[in-house]
Coordinates of C-alpha atoms in Angstrom, one line a residue:
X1 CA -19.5 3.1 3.2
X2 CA -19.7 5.3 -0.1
X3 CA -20.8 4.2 -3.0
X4 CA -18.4 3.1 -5.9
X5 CA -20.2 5.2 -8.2
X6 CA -19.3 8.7 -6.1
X7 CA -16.2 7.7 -5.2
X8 CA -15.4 7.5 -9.2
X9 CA -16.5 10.7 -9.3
X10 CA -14.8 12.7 -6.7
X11 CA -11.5 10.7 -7.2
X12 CA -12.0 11.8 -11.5
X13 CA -12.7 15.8 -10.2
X14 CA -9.5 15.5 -8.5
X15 CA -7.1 13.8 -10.7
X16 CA -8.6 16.0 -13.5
X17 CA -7.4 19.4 -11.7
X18 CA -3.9 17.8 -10.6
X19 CA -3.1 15.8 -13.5
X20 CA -4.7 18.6 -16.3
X21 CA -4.8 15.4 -18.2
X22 CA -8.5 15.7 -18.5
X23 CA -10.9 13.1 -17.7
X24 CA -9.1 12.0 -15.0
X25 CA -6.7 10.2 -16.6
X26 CA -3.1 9.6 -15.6
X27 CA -0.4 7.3 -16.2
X28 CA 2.0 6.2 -13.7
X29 CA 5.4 3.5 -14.8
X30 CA 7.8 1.6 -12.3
X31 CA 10.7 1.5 -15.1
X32 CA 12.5 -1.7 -15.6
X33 CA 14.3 -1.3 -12.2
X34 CA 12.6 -2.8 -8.9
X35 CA 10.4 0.0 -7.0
X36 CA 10.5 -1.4 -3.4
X37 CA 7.1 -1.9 -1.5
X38 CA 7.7 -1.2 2.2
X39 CA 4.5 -2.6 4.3
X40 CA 4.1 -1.4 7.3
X41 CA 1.6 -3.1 9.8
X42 CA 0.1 -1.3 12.9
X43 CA -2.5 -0.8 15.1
X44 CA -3.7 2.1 17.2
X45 CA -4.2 -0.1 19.8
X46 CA -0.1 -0.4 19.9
X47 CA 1.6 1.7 22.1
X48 CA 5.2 1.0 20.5
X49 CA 3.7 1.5 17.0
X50 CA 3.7 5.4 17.1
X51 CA 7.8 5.6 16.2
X52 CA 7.0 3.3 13.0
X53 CA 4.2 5.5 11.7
X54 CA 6.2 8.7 12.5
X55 CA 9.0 7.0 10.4
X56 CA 6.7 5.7 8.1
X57 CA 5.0 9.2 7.7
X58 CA 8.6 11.5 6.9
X59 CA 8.7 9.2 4.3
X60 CA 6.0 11.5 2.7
X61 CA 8.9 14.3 2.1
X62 CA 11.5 11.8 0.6
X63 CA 12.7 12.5 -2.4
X64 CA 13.2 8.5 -3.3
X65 CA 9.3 8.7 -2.7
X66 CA 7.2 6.6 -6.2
X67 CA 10.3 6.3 -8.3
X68 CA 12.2 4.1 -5.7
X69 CA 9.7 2.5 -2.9
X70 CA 6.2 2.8 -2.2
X71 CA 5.0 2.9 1.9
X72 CA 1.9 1.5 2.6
X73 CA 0.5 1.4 6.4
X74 CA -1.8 -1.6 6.6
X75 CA -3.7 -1.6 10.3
X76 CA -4.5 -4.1 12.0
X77 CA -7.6 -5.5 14.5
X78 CA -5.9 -8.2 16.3
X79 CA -5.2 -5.3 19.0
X80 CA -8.6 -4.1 19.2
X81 CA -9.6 -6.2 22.6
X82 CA -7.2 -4.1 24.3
X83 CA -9.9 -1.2 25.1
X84 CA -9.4 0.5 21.8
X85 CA -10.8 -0.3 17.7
X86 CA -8.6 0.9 15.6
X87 CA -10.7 2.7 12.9
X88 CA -8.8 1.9 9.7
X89 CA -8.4 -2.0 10.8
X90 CA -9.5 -4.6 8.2
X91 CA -9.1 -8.2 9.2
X92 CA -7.7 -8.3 5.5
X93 CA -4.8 -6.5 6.5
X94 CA -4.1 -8.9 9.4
X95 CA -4.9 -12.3 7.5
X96 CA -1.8 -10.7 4.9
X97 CA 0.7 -10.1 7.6
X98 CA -0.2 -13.7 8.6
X99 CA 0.4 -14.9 4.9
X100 CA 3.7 -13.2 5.0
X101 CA 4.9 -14.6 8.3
X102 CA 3.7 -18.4 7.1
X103 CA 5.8 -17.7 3.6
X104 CA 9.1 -17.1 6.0
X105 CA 8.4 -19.9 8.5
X106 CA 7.5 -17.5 11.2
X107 CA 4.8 -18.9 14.0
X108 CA 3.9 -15.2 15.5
X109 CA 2.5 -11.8 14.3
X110 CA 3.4 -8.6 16.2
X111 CA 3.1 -5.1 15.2
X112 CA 4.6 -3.0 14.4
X113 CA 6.1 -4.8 12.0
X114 CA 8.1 -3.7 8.4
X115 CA 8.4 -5.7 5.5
X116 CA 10.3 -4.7 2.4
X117 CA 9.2 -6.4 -0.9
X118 CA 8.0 -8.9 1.5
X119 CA 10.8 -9.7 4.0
X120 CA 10.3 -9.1 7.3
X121 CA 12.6 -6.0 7.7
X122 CA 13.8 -5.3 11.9
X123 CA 16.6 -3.4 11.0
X124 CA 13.9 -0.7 9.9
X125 CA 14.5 2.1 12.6
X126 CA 18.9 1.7 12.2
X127 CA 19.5 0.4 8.6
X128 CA 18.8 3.5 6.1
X129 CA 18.6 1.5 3.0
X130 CA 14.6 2.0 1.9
X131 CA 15.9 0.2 -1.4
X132 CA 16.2 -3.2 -0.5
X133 CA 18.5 -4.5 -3.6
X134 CA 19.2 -3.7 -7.6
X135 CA 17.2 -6.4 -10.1
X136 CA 15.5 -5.3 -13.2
X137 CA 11.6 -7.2 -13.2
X138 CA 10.4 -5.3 -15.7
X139 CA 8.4 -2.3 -16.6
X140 CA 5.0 -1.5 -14.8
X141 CA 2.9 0.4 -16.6
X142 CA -0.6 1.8 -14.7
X143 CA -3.0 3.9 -16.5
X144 CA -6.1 5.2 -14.8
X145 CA -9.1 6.6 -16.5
X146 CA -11.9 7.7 -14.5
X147 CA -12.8 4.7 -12.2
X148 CA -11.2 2.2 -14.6
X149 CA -7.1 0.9 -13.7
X150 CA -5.5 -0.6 -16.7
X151 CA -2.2 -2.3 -16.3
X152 CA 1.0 -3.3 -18.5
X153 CA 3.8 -5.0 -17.4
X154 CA 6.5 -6.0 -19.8
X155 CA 8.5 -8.8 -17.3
X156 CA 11.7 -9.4 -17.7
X157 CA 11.7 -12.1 -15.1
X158 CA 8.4 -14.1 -13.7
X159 CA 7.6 -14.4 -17.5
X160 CA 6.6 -18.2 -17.2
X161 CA 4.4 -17.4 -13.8
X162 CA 0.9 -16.5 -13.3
X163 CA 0.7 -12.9 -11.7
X164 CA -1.7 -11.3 -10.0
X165 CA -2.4 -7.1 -10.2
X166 CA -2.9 -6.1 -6.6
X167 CA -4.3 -2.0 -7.0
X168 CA -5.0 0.0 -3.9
X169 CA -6.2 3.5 -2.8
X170 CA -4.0 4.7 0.0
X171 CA -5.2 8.2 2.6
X172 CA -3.2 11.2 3.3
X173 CA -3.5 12.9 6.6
X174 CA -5.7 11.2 8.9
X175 CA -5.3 12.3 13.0
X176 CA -6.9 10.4 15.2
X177 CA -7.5 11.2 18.9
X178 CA -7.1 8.1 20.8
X179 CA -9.4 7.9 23.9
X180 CA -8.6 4.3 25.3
X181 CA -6.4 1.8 25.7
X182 CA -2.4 1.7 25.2
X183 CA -2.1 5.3 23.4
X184 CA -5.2 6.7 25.4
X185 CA -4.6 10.7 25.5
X186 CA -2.5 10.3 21.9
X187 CA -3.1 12.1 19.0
X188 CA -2.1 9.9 16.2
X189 CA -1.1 11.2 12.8
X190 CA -1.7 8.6 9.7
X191 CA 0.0 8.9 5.9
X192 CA -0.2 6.1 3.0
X193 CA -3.1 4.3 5.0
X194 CA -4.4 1.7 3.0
X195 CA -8.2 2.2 2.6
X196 CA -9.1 -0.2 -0.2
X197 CA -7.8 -2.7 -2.6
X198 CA -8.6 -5.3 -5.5
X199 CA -6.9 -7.7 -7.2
X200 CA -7.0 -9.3 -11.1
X201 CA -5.5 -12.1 -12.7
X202 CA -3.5 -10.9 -15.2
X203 CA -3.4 -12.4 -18.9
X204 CA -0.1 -12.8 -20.7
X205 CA 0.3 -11.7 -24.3
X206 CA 4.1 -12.7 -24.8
X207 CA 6.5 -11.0 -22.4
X208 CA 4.1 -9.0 -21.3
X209 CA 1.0 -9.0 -19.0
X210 CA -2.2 -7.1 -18.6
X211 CA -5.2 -6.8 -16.6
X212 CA -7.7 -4.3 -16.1
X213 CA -9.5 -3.4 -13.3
X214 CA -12.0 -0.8 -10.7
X215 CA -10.5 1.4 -8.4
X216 CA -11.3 0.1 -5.4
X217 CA -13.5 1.8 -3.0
X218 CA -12.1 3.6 0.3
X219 CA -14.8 4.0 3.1
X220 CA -12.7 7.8 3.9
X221 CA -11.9 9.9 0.9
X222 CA -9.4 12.4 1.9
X223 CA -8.3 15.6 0.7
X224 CA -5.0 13.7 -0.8
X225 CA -5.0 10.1 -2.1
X226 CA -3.0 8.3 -3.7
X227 CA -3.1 4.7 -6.2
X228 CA -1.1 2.2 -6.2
X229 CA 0.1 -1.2 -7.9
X230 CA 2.1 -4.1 -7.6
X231 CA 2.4 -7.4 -9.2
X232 CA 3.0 -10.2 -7.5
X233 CA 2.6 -14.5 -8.5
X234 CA -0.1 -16.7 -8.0
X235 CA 1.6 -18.3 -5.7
X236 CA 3.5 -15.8 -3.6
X237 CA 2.0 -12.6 -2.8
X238 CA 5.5 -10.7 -2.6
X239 CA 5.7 -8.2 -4.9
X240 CA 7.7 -8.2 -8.0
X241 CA 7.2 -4.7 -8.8
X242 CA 5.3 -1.7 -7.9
X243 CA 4.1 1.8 -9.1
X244 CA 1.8 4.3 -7.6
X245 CA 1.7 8.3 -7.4
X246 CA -0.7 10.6 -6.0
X247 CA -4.4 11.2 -7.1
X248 CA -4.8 14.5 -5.6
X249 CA -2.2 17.5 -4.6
X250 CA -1.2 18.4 -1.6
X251 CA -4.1 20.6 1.0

């Protein structure tokens, strides 16, 4: 585990050089028009999940990439038994795929499975359409400065609801050599893996909401990270809108 305190510090060197901002800060904003938050959750204990994170990964050279979706690969243990742990598994990221499948009346969990601003999404691998549909939630405005997230989001809809900031650091470029179970033999390549995240109620002044927050801490800094953010109720943890960008340039 490393420690909050020098993750801060290597995640502010970093920003500081790409963002020549100084301090580490930089600012990152959604616009009024939905960003679309595509979730995708696997496990390297899958043998079919390979294709998703290949598709997942191109994403990385998409133009539409920050300014219309966000992809974010969330693994999962519930494979693990299967001869092989999965070394970016949280039980967190399981017990949200669970959450999302309870919200749509589903009774099973399976992997890989693609949700788009929180609908299950099969038509992943043939329908093209990242962008799941036009609305206009409002601005989200993220500000980071050093290991400190502040947040702005000026709703045009969801004003009379309590919302929740979700933030999360997301890893570039992991490979793993798999040496048991399903994709024993494999080298696996990982992008937009979610290593940590926090969340903050958010206050409302108006229209508008803000909170203000850590960066959360990721047990594997890479080379290239990124941050993200999306708001989402109290009472629904699809997400109303998102923002995000990278911390760190390219290797």
């Amino acid at each position: 585990m490393i420690e909050n305190r020098w993750l801060g510090c290597f995640l502010l060197l970093l920003a500081a050089h790409h963002s020549g901002a100084g301090e580490g800060s930089m600012k990152f904003a959604s616009g009024d028009a939905q960003v679309t938050l595509i979730e995708l959750f696997t496990s390297e204990g899958c043998s079919s999940c390979p294709p998703a994170e290949r598709w997942l990964n191109d994403l990385k050279a998409d133009p539409g990439l920050w300014n219309s979706f966000i992809p974010i690969a969330l693994h999962v243990d519930y494979w693990d038994y299967l001869g092989w742990k999965d070394p970016f598994a949280d039980p967190a990221h399981a017990k949200r795929q669970r959450r999302y499948a309870a919200e749509e009346g589903a009774r099973t969990v399976y992997t890989p499975g693609v949700f788009r601003n929180g609908r299950a999404w099969a038509d992943w691998r043939t329908d093209g359409r990242i962008v799941a549909r036009h609305s206009s939630p409002g601005n989200l405005v993220v500000s980071r400065d050093g290991d400190t997230v502040m947040a702005r989001f000026d709703a045009t809809s969801h004003r009379n609801e309590q919302l929740v900031l979700n933030v999360a650091v997301l890893g570039m470029g992991f490979e793993t050599r798999v040496r048991a179970g399903e994709n024993r033999g494999r080298a696996l390549a990982h992008e937009f893996v979610l290593m940590g995240q926090g969340t903050r109620a958010m206050t409302r002044e108006g229209s508008r909401y803000v909170a203000t927050t850590a960066v959360p801490t990721a047990d594997r800094p890479t080379e290239q990270m990124a941050l993200v953010a999306w708001v989402s109720t109290r009472t629904s943890q699809r997400p109303v809108q998102a923002v995000g960008g990278f911390l760190t340039p390219s290797p």
